[in-house]
PDB file of C-alpha atoms in Angstrom:
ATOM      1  CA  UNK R 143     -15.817  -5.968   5.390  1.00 42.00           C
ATOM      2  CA  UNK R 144     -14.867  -9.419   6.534  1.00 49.00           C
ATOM      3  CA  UNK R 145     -16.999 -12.413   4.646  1.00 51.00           C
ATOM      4  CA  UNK R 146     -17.534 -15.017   7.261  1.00 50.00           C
ATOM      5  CA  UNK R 147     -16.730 -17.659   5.093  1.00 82.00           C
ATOM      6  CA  UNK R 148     -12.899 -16.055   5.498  1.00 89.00           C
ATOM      7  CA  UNK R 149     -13.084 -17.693   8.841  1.00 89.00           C
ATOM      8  CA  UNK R 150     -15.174 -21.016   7.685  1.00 90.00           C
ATOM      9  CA  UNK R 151     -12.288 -21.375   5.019  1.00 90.00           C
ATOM     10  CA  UNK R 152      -9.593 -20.859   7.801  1.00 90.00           C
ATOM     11  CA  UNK R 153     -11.094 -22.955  10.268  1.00 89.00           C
ATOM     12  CA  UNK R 154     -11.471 -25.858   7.351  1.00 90.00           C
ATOM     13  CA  UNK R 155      -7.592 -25.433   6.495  1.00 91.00           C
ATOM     14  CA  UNK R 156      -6.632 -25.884   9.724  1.00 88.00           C
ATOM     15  CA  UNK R 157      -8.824 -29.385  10.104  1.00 90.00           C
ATOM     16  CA  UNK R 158      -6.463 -30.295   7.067  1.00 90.00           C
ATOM     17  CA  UNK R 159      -8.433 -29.295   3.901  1.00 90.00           C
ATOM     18  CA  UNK R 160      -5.780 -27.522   2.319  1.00 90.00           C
ATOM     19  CA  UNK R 161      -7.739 -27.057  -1.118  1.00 91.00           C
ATOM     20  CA  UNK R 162      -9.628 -24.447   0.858  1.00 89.00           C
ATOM     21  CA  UNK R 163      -6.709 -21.975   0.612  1.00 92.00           C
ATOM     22  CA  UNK R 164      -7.254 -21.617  -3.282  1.00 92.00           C
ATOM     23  CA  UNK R 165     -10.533 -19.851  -2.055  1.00 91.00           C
ATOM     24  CA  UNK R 166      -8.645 -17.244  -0.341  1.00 93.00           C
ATOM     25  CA  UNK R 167      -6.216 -16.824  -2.629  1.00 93.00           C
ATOM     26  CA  UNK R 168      -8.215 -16.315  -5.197  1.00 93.00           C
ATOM     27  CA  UNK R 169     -10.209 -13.495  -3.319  1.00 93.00           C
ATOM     28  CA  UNK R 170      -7.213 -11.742  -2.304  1.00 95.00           C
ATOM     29  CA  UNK R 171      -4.478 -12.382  -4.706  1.00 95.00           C
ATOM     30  CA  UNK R 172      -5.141  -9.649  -7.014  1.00 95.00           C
ATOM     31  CA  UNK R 173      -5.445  -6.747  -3.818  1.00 94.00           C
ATOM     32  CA  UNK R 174      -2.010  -8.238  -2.705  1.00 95.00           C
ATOM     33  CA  UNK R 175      -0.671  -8.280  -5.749  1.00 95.00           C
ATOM     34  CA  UNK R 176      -1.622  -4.736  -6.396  1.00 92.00           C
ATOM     35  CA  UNK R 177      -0.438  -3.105  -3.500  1.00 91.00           C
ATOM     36  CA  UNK R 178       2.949  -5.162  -3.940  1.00 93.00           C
ATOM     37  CA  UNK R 179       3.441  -4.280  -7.490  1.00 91.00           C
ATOM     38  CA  UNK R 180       3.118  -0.555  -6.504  1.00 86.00           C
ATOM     39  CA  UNK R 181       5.215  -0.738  -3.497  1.00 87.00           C
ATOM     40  CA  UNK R 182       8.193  -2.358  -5.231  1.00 87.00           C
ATOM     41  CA  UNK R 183       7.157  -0.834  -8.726  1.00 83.00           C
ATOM     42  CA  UNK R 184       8.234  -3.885 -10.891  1.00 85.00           C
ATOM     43  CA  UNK R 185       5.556  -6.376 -11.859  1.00 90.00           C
ATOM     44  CA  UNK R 186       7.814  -9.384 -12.077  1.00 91.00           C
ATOM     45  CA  UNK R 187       8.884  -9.382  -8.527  1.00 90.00           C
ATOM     46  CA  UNK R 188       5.718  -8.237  -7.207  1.00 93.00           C
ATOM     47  CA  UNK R 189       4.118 -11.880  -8.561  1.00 94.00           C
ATOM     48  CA  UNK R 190       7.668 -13.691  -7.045  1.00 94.00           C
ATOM     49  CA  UNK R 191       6.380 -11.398  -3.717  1.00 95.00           C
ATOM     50  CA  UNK R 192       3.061 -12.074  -3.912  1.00 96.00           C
ATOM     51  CA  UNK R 193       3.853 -15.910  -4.154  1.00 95.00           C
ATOM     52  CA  UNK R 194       6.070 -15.497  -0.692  1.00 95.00           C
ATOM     53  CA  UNK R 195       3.383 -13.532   1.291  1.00 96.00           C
ATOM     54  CA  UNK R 196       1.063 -16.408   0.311  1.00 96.00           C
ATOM     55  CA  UNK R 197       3.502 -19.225   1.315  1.00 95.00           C
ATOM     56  CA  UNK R 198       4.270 -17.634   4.557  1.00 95.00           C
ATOM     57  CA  UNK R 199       0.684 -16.405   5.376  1.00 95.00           C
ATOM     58  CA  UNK R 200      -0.204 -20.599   4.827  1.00 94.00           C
ATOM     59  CA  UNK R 201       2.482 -21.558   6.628  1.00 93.00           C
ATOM     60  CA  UNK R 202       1.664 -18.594   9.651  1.00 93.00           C
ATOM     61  CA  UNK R 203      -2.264 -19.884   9.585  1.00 92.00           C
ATOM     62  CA  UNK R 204      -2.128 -21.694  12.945  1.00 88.00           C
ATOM     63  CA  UNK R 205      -0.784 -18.275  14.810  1.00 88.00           C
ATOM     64  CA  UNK R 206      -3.868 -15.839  13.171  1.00 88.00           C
ATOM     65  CA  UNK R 207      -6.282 -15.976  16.104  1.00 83.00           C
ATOM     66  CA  UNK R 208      -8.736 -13.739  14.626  1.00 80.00           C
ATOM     67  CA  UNK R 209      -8.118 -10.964  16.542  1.00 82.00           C
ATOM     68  CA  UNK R 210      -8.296  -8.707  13.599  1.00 85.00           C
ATOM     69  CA  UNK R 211      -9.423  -8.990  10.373  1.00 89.00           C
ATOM     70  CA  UNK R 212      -7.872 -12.321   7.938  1.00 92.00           C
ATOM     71  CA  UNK R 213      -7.250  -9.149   5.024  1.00 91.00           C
ATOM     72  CA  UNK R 214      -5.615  -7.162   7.585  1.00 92.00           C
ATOM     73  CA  UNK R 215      -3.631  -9.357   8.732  1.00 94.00           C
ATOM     74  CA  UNK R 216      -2.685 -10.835   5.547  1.00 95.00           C
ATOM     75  CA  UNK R 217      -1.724  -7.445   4.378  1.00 94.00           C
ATOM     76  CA  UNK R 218       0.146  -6.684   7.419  1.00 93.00           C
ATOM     77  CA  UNK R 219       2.133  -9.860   6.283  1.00 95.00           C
ATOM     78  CA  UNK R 220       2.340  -8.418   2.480  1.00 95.00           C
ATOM     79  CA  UNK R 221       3.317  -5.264   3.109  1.00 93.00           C
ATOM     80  CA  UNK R 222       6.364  -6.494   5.930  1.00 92.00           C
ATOM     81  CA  UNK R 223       7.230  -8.866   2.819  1.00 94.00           C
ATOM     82  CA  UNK R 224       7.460  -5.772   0.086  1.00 92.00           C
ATOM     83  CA  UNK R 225       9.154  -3.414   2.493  1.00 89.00           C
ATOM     84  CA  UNK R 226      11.661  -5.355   3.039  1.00 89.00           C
ATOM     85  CA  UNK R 227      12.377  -6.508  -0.450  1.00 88.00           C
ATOM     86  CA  UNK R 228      13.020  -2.951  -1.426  1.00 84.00           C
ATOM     87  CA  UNK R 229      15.433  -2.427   1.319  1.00 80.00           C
ATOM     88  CA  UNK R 230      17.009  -5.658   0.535  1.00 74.00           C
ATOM     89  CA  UNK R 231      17.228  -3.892  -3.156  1.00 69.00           C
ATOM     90  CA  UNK R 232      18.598  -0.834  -1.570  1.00 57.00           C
ATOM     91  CA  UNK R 233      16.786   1.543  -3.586  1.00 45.00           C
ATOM     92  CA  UNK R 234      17.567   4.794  -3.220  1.00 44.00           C
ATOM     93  CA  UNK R 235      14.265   7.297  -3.339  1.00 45.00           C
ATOM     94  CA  UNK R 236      14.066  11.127  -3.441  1.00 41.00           C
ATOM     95  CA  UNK R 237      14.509  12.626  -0.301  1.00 45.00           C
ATOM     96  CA  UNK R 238      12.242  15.786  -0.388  1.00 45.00           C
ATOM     97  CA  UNK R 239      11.564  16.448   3.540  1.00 46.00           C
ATOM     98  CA  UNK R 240      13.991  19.181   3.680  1.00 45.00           C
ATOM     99  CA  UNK R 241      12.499  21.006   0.823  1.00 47.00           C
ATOM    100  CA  UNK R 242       8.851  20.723   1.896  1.00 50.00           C
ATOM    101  CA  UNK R 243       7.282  24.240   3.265  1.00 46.00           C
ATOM    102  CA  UNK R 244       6.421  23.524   6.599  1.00 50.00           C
ATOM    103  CA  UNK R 245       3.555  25.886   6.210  1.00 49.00           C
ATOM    104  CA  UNK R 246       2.233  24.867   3.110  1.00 53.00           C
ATOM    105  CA  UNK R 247      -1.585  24.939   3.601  1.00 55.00           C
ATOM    106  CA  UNK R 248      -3.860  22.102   2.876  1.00 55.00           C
ATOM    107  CA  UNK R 249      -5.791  24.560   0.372  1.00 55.00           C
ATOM    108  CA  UNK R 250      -2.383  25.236  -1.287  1.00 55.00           C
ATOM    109  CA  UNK R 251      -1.983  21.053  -1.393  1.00 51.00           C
ATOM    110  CA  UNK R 252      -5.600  20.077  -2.771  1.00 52.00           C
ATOM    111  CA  UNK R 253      -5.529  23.313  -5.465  1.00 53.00           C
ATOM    112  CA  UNK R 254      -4.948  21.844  -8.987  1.00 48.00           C
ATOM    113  CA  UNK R 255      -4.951  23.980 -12.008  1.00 48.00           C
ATOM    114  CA  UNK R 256      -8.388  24.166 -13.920  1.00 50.00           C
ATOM    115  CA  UNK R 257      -7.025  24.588 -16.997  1.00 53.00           C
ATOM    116  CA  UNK R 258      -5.045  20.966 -16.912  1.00 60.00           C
ATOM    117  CA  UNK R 259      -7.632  17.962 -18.049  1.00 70.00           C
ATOM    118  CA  UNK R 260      -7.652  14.653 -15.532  1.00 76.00           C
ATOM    119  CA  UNK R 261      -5.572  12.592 -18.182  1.00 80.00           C
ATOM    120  CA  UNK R 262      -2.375  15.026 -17.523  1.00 84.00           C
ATOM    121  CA  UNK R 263      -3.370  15.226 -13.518  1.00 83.00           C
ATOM    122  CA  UNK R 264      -3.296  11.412 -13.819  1.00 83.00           C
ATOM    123  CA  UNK R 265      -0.205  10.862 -15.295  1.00 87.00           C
ATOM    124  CA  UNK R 266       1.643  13.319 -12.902  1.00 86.00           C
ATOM    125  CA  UNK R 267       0.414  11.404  -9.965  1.00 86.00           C
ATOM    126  CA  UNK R 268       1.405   8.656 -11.391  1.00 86.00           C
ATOM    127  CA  UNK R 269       5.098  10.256 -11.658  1.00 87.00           C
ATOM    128  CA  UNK R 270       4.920  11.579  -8.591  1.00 88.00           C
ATOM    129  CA  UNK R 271       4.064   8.349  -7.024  1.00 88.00           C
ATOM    130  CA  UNK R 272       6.844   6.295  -8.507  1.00 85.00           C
ATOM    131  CA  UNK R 273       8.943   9.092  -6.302  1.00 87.00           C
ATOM    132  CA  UNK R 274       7.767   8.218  -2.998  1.00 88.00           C
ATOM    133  CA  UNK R 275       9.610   5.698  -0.935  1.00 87.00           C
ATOM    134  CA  UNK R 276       7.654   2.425  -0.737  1.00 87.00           C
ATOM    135  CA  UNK R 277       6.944   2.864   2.563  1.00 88.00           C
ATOM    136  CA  UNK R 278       4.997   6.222   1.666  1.00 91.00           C
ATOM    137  CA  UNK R 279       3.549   4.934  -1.355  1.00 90.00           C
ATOM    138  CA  UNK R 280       2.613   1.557   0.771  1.00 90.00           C
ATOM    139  CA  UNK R 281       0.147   3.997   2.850  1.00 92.00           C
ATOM    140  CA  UNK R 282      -0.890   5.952   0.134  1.00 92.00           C
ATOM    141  CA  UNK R 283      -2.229   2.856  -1.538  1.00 90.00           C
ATOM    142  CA  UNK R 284      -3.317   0.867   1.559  1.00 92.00           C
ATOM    143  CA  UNK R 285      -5.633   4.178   2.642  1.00 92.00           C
ATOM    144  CA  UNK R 286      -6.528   4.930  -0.743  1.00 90.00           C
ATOM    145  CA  UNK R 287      -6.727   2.598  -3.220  1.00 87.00           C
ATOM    146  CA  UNK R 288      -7.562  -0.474  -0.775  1.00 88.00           C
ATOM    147  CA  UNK R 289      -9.642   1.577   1.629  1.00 90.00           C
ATOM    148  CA  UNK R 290      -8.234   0.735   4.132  1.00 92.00           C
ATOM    149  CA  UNK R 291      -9.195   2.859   7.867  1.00 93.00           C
ATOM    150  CA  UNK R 292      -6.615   4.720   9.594  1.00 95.00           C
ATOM    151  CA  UNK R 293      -6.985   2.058  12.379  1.00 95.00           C
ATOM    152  CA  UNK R 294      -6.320  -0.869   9.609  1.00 93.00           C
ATOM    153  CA  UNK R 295      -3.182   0.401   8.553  1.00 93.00           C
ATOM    154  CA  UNK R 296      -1.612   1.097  11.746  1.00 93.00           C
ATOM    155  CA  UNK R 297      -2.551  -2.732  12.673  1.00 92.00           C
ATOM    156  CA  UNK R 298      -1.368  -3.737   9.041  1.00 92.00           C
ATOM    157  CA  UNK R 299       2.321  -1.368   9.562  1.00 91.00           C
ATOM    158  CA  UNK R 300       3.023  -1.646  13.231  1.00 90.00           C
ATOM    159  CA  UNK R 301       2.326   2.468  13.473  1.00 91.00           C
ATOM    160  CA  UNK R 302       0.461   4.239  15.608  1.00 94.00           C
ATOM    161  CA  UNK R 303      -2.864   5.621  14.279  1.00 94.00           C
ATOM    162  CA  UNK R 304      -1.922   8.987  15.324  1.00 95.00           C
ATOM    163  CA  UNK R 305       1.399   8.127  13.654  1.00 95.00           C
ATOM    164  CA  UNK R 306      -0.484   6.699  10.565  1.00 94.00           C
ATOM    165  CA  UNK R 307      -2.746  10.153  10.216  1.00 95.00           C
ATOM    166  CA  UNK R 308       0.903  12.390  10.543  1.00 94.00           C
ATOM    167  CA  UNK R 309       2.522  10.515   7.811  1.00 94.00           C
ATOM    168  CA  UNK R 310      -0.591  10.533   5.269  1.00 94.00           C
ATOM    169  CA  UNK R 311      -0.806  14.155   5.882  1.00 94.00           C
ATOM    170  CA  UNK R 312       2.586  14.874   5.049  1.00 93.00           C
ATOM    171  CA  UNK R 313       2.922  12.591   2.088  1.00 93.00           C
ATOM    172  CA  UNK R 314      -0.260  14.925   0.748  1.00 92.00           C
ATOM    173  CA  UNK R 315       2.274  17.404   1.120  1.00 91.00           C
ATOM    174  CA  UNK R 316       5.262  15.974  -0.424  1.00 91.00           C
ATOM    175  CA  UNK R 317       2.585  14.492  -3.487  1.00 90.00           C
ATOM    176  CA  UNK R 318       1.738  18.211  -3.991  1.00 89.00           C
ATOM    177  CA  UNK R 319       5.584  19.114  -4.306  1.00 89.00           C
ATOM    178  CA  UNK R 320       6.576  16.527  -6.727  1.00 88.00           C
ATOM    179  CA  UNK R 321       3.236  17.455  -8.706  1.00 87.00           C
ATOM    180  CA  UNK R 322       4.412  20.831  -8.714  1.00 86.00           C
ATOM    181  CA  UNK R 323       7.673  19.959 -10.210  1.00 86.00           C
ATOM    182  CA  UNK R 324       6.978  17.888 -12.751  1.00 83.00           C
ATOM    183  CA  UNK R 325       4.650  20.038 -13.917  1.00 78.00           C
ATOM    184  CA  UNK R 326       7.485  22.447 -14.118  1.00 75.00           C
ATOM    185  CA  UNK R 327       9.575  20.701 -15.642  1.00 73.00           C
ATOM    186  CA  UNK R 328       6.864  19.756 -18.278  1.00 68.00           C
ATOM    187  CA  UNK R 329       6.187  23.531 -19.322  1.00 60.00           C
TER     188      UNK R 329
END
């Protein structure tokens, strides 16, 4: 939820007290920061990118009109600024969309094995999430670990929310797959 001083701040940055922008960078630095760092999965340029979405997001101030949320569209501006470093990087990610079941069922996607403890469920997500492209993992994170709505991160991506809603489901999917197989290749 938006603090109204978001707006206060903006509106005093704008009148020229640029000291004011400390105050949201220091509220939303470490979010930005942690959704870059996962998308491009290397903490040294994730601060170099976090420092750019910040320059550009003071320098873009005058165009927010407030039609949206200031976090939305300052992540909207972060994660634009990490997709396209990894591009630039030309990284190349699994591609696992021709081995996914079509038909796998949701109940086949959200079973996990009792007898596995949450340390070793953890640390296969983990995995499994360094495997996704950082476009997938960008959504994974913005829905879950930011909490982000489905309306929030079409705004933030440019996607459509039905769009948005396809895409989560079938990274679900392809999480489940590369669970699977690193558990396999753990036993």
């Amino acid at each position: 939820m938006e603090s109204v001083s978001d707006i206060s701040y903006i509106k005093r940055i704008q009148a020229g007290e640029t000291q004011c922008f400390a105050s949201l960078l220091e509220r939303y630095g470490r979010p930005v920061h942690s959704l870059i760092v996962k998308v491009v999965g290397n903490r040294e340029d994730a601060e170099e990118l976090t420092q750019d979405v910040f320059l550009k997001a003071y320098r873009s101030l005058a165009s927010f009109q407030g039609n949206s949320r200031f976090s939305t569209w300052l992540y909207r501006i972060a994660y634009n600024t990490a997709i396209s470093a990894t591009r630039k990087k030309k990284y190349e990610w699994l591609a696992l969309e021709d081995c996914l079941p079509e038909q796998l069922a949701e109940e086949d996607a959200s079973n996990v094995p009792e007898q596995e403890s949450d340390d070793e469920q953890l640390e296969r997500l983990e995995e499994a999430m360094k495997r996704l492209s950082p476009d997938e993992r960008a959504l994974i994170l913005l829905f879950y670990r930011q909490e982000k709505s489905i309306e929030e991160i079409a705004a933030i991506t440019g996607l459509t929310v039905s769009n948005v809603k396809t895409r989560l489901h079938r990274i679900r999917k392809k999480l489940f797959v590369l669970m699977t197989a690193i558990k396999g290749n753990n036993d």
